[in-house]
XYZ file of C-alpha atoms in Angstrom:
323
model
C -26.156 3.956 66.850
C -25.203 5.216 63.459
C -23.788 2.876 60.860
C -19.852 3.494 59.834
C -20.097 3.145 55.918
C -17.075 2.261 54.121
C -17.073 3.540 50.325
C -14.751 1.559 48.011
C -12.562 3.984 45.784
C -10.981 2.510 43.036
C -7.345 1.409 43.221
C -5.164 3.743 41.285
C -1.522 2.702 39.856
C 0.165 6.315 39.839
C 2.620 6.687 37.000
C 5.315 8.970 37.084
C 6.775 11.263 34.460
C 9.906 9.530 34.800
C 8.365 6.126 33.559
C 6.732 7.606 31.193
C 9.831 9.216 29.422
C 11.553 5.968 29.393
C 8.560 4.200 27.884
C 8.349 6.616 25.321
C 12.108 6.101 24.728
C 11.746 2.456 24.713
C 9.577 2.780 21.504
C 11.935 4.894 19.629
C 14.788 2.121 20.425
C 12.532 -0.664 19.265
C 11.040 0.574 16.227
C 14.815 1.463 14.994
C 15.906 -2.525 15.943
C 13.136 -3.949 14.172
C 14.176 -1.868 11.453
C 17.713 -3.790 11.781
C 16.515 -6.768 12.564
C 13.913 -6.478 9.521
C 17.327 -5.741 7.242
C 18.837 -8.837 8.584
C 15.622 -10.986 7.345
C 16.301 -9.328 3.871
C 20.077 -9.712 3.787
C 19.978 -13.679 4.723
C 17.390 -14.096 2.037
C 15.072 -15.376 5.059
C 12.118 -12.973 3.634
C 10.209 -15.887 3.092
C 11.430 -17.996 5.646
C 7.891 -18.150 6.603
C 6.266 -18.487 3.352
C 2.474 -17.619 4.355
C 1.174 -14.834 7.040
C -0.304 -14.750 9.842
C 0.784 -18.544 9.972
C 4.487 -19.495 9.556
C 3.232 -22.514 7.006
C -0.328 -23.576 6.142
C -0.051 -26.068 9.178
C 2.045 -23.634 11.767
C 1.748 -20.625 13.501
C 5.637 -21.204 14.389
C 8.643 -21.954 12.414
C 9.385 -25.900 11.745
C 12.803 -28.051 11.763
C 12.036 -28.433 8.127
C 12.221 -24.731 7.340
C 16.064 -24.313 8.666
C 17.548 -21.305 9.514
C 15.967 -18.925 7.221
C 12.459 -19.982 9.047
C 14.185 -19.151 12.544
C 15.079 -15.895 11.203
C 12.085 -14.722 9.948
C 9.838 -16.126 12.834
C 12.338 -14.603 15.110
C 11.840 -11.024 13.325
C 7.828 -11.586 13.496
C 7.928 -12.450 17.223
C 9.696 -8.700 18.061
C 6.270 -7.286 16.730
C 5.110 -8.574 19.776
C 7.770 -7.217 22.031
C 6.640 -3.828 20.070
C 3.167 -3.994 20.698
C 4.019 -4.558 24.343
C 6.112 -1.624 24.508
C 3.377 0.691 22.605
C 0.617 -0.844 24.549
C 2.241 -0.207 28.035
C 3.057 3.398 26.879
C -0.339 3.557 25.927
C -1.767 2.866 29.427
C 0.751 4.696 31.295
C -0.350 8.275 29.021
C -4.002 7.308 30.220
C -2.894 6.805 33.845
C -0.573 9.684 34.189
C -1.710 12.622 36.140
C -2.210 15.358 35.218
C -3.141 13.948 31.772
C -0.693 15.395 29.326
C -2.382 17.006 26.352
C -1.714 15.495 23.107
C 0.479 12.359 24.588
C -2.288 9.841 24.659
C -3.301 10.466 20.532
C 0.621 10.241 19.963
C 0.779 6.809 22.168
C -2.225 5.583 20.632
C -0.669 6.361 16.905
C 2.154 4.688 17.919
C -0.103 1.257 18.759
C -2.010 1.449 15.295
C 1.235 1.895 13.589
C 2.338 -0.856 14.836
C -0.532 -3.251 14.111
C -0.418 -1.608 10.397
C 3.309 -2.759 10.165
C 2.477 -6.140 11.195
C -0.530 -6.144 8.117
C 2.065 -4.477 5.877
C 4.232 -7.176 6.472
C 1.779 -9.746 5.615
C 1.195 -8.398 2.462
C 4.712 -8.390 1.902
C 4.900 -12.188 2.383
C 1.871 -12.898 0.320
C 3.348 -10.637 -2.571
C 6.388 -12.774 -2.631
C 8.483 -9.597 -1.282
C 7.517 -7.358 -3.939
C 9.857 -4.197 -4.055
C 6.821 -1.872 -3.921
C 5.239 -3.413 -0.771
C 9.030 -3.530 0.885
C 9.569 -0.028 0.456
C 5.983 1.183 1.841
C 6.993 -1.110 4.696
C 10.143 0.408 5.319
C 8.921 4.121 4.966
C 5.953 3.191 7.228
C 9.040 2.284 10.103
C 10.084 5.509 9.188
C 7.149 7.565 9.997
C 6.855 5.289 13.257
C 9.947 6.038 14.286
C 8.568 10.314 13.606
C 5.493 9.623 15.788
C 7.237 7.693 18.575
C 10.019 10.753 18.370
C 7.110 13.325 18.755
C 5.824 11.309 21.881
C 9.031 11.556 23.533
C 9.468 15.181 22.978
C 6.197 15.895 23.928
C 6.273 14.025 27.278
C 9.603 16.047 28.112
C 7.586 19.221 27.357
C 5.480 21.184 29.621
C 2.414 22.375 27.940
C 2.832 26.160 27.383
C 2.586 27.491 23.826
C 5.413 26.729 21.276
C 8.046 29.783 21.044
C 10.241 29.864 18.186
C 14.243 29.734 19.077
C 15.694 30.958 15.754
C 14.470 33.384 12.711
C 11.600 32.236 10.223
C 14.320 32.113 7.406
C 16.694 29.403 9.463
C 13.026 27.602 10.122
C 12.381 27.631 6.529
C 15.754 26.009 6.078
C 15.081 23.771 8.893
C 12.183 22.305 6.777
C 14.059 22.061 3.428
C 16.688 19.919 5.374
C 13.725 17.653 6.989
C 12.479 17.023 3.217
C 15.607 16.478 1.789
C 16.273 13.848 4.728
C 12.853 12.333 3.967
C 13.937 12.012 -0.049
C 16.960 10.610 0.674
C 15.441 7.964 2.183
C 12.293 7.144 -0.024
C 14.965 7.218 -3.172
C 17.185 4.848 -1.086
C 14.233 2.716 -0.805
C 14.270 2.371 -4.694
C 17.921 2.055 -4.605
C 17.315 -1.384 -2.378
C 14.724 -2.373 -4.482
C 16.951 -2.244 -7.731
C 20.034 -4.113 -5.509
C 20.945 -7.744 -5.191
C 19.462 -8.217 -1.365
C 15.875 -9.002 -2.077
C 15.323 -11.368 0.533
C 14.363 -14.260 -1.823
C 16.365 -15.620 -4.235
C 12.944 -15.692 -6.553
C 11.899 -12.345 -5.495
C 11.456 -9.699 -8.236
C 13.362 -6.649 -8.530
C 11.521 -2.870 -9.303
C 13.494 -2.802 -12.981
C 15.236 0.186 -12.015
C 18.884 0.647 -13.492
C 20.812 0.243 -10.249
C 23.834 2.652 -11.377
C 21.359 5.370 -12.298
C 19.108 5.249 -9.253
C 22.399 4.930 -6.683
C 23.787 8.572 -8.776
C 20.267 10.150 -7.758
C 20.487 8.926 -4.554
C 24.202 9.957 -4.088
C 22.969 13.737 -5.637
C 20.337 14.026 -2.711
C 22.802 13.175 0.225
C 24.943 15.649 -1.384
C 22.209 18.268 -1.386
C 21.236 17.286 2.089
C 24.874 17.646 3.595
C 25.080 20.818 2.121
C 21.777 22.458 3.494
C 22.789 20.649 7.121
C 26.139 22.369 6.523
C 24.400 25.672 5.487
C 22.146 25.286 8.368
C 24.725 24.667 10.786
C 27.172 27.551 9.926
C 23.837 30.095 10.114
C 22.911 28.817 13.561
C 26.578 29.655 14.843
C 26.360 32.871 12.931
C 23.211 34.482 14.698
C 24.068 32.937 17.853
C 21.478 30.514 18.083
C 21.150 28.339 21.687
C 23.854 25.947 22.305
C 21.429 22.733 22.003
C 20.284 23.663 18.309
C 23.772 24.381 17.291
C 24.737 20.931 18.545
C 21.866 19.063 17.198
C 22.744 20.304 13.449
C 26.543 19.639 14.162
C 25.654 16.298 15.295
C 23.371 15.504 12.104
C 25.978 16.778 10.198
C 28.309 13.846 11.599
C 25.766 11.359 11.550
C 25.456 11.748 7.756
C 28.833 12.093 7.114
C 29.572 8.501 8.777
C 26.151 7.473 6.688
C 27.364 8.523 3.596
C 31.108 6.565 4.082
C 29.528 3.539 4.854
C 27.333 4.058 1.840
C 30.484 5.012 -0.586
C 31.948 2.063 0.677
C 29.399 -0.326 0.287
C 28.472 0.494 -3.138
C 32.265 0.337 -4.053
C 32.553 -3.050 -2.633
C 29.616 -4.825 -3.865
C 27.312 -4.120 -1.077
C 28.464 -6.760 1.908
C 25.894 -7.644 3.991
C 27.570 -6.461 7.203
C 27.911 -2.803 5.676
C 24.044 -2.927 4.240
C 23.029 -3.796 7.476
C 25.071 -1.005 9.112
C 23.491 1.534 6.445
C 20.077 0.773 7.215
C 20.716 1.380 11.079
C 22.444 4.658 10.050
C 19.290 5.629 8.107
C 17.116 5.531 11.312
C 19.997 7.688 13.116
C 20.162 10.258 10.299
C 15.975 10.344 10.406
C 16.007 10.586 14.206
C 19.018 13.630 13.884
C 17.066 15.291 11.598
C 14.066 15.213 13.898
C 16.321 16.292 16.772
C 17.256 19.429 14.766
C 13.272 20.335 13.724
C 12.508 19.980 17.641
C 15.009 22.114 18.717
C 14.468 25.093 16.894
C 11.429 25.650 19.013
C 10.792 25.052 22.375
C 7.666 24.926 24.947
C 7.498 26.828 28.130
C 5.131 26.759 30.914
C 2.130 29.088 30.292
C 3.366 31.455 33.526
C 6.750 31.398 32.331
C 6.717 32.985 28.915
C 8.189 36.272 29.085
C 5.582 39.388 28.116
C 6.669 40.804 24.760
C 9.876 38.833 24.494
C 8.792 36.056 22.153
C 5.769 34.979 20.265
C 4.380 31.563 19.660
C 6.111 30.130 16.521
C 3.993 30.061 13.395
C 5.295 26.661 12.465
C 4.043 23.797 10.308
C 5.460 21.215 12.972
C 3.592 17.857 13.479
C 0.296 18.387 15.127
C 1.808 16.966 18.512
C 5.023 17.849 18.223
């Protein structure tokens, strides 16, 4: 009699495109949320609630009762890093398990994981340098870069694998990129404004030495430039009859900028109340994400067999490598 041989096949856990999209979106939400909670640490003067790193104290990895509410706030923010790692790790595993494997998705998912680990290290350096404003600023800028990568990942998993097709003329692509650069400049100078202000994270933390009024004026000037560019982009998109979702993205960016500008001016003239400063930090994330939405909306990927012959050419654009 012939023996029947049973071949064990590896068990596969199918990952749906919907799950992958939701995990990618969760990375955006989580990375924006930790910016806000990190702001709460600074605004409550809890930046040195855990005075060392990676331990909370020299003897304990966790906050102790003697450290009071500041220790609880700082340690709680550190714990959120593990939540981000779990979400990013789950996204990476989902990207690896998803079939068919999507081009560019795995590198982006891996970049999010590595970015979060890098942020944890920068956070530790921030504590060990007693909240030096330059390191605190780098910490915030890297958060914005992480949002960029997380957003690129989310958009990538929602797109087919075909070539990128420009939806607006080259001149408007250039204007879009000028808007993106201006948005980034507003964020960077805003970090300098924060480093000169009163909310240092600890009563003994040093400031960057810049004159708060002068650097705030530079920041405001850049905001006016950004709003002007956005208005021009929105009107130009409407004038050429750009696709509705592109016009809508530009309009949304403008509305978010105006709301953020109102918060910024009110907080400046009311001596920087904690709640408004926290809202302004959340607004920074929303402005940046809305800016990225405009950039991505000006082009699209189509399935290879769905690109009409002779009606469009792949966009020659300096977009992020995996966008």
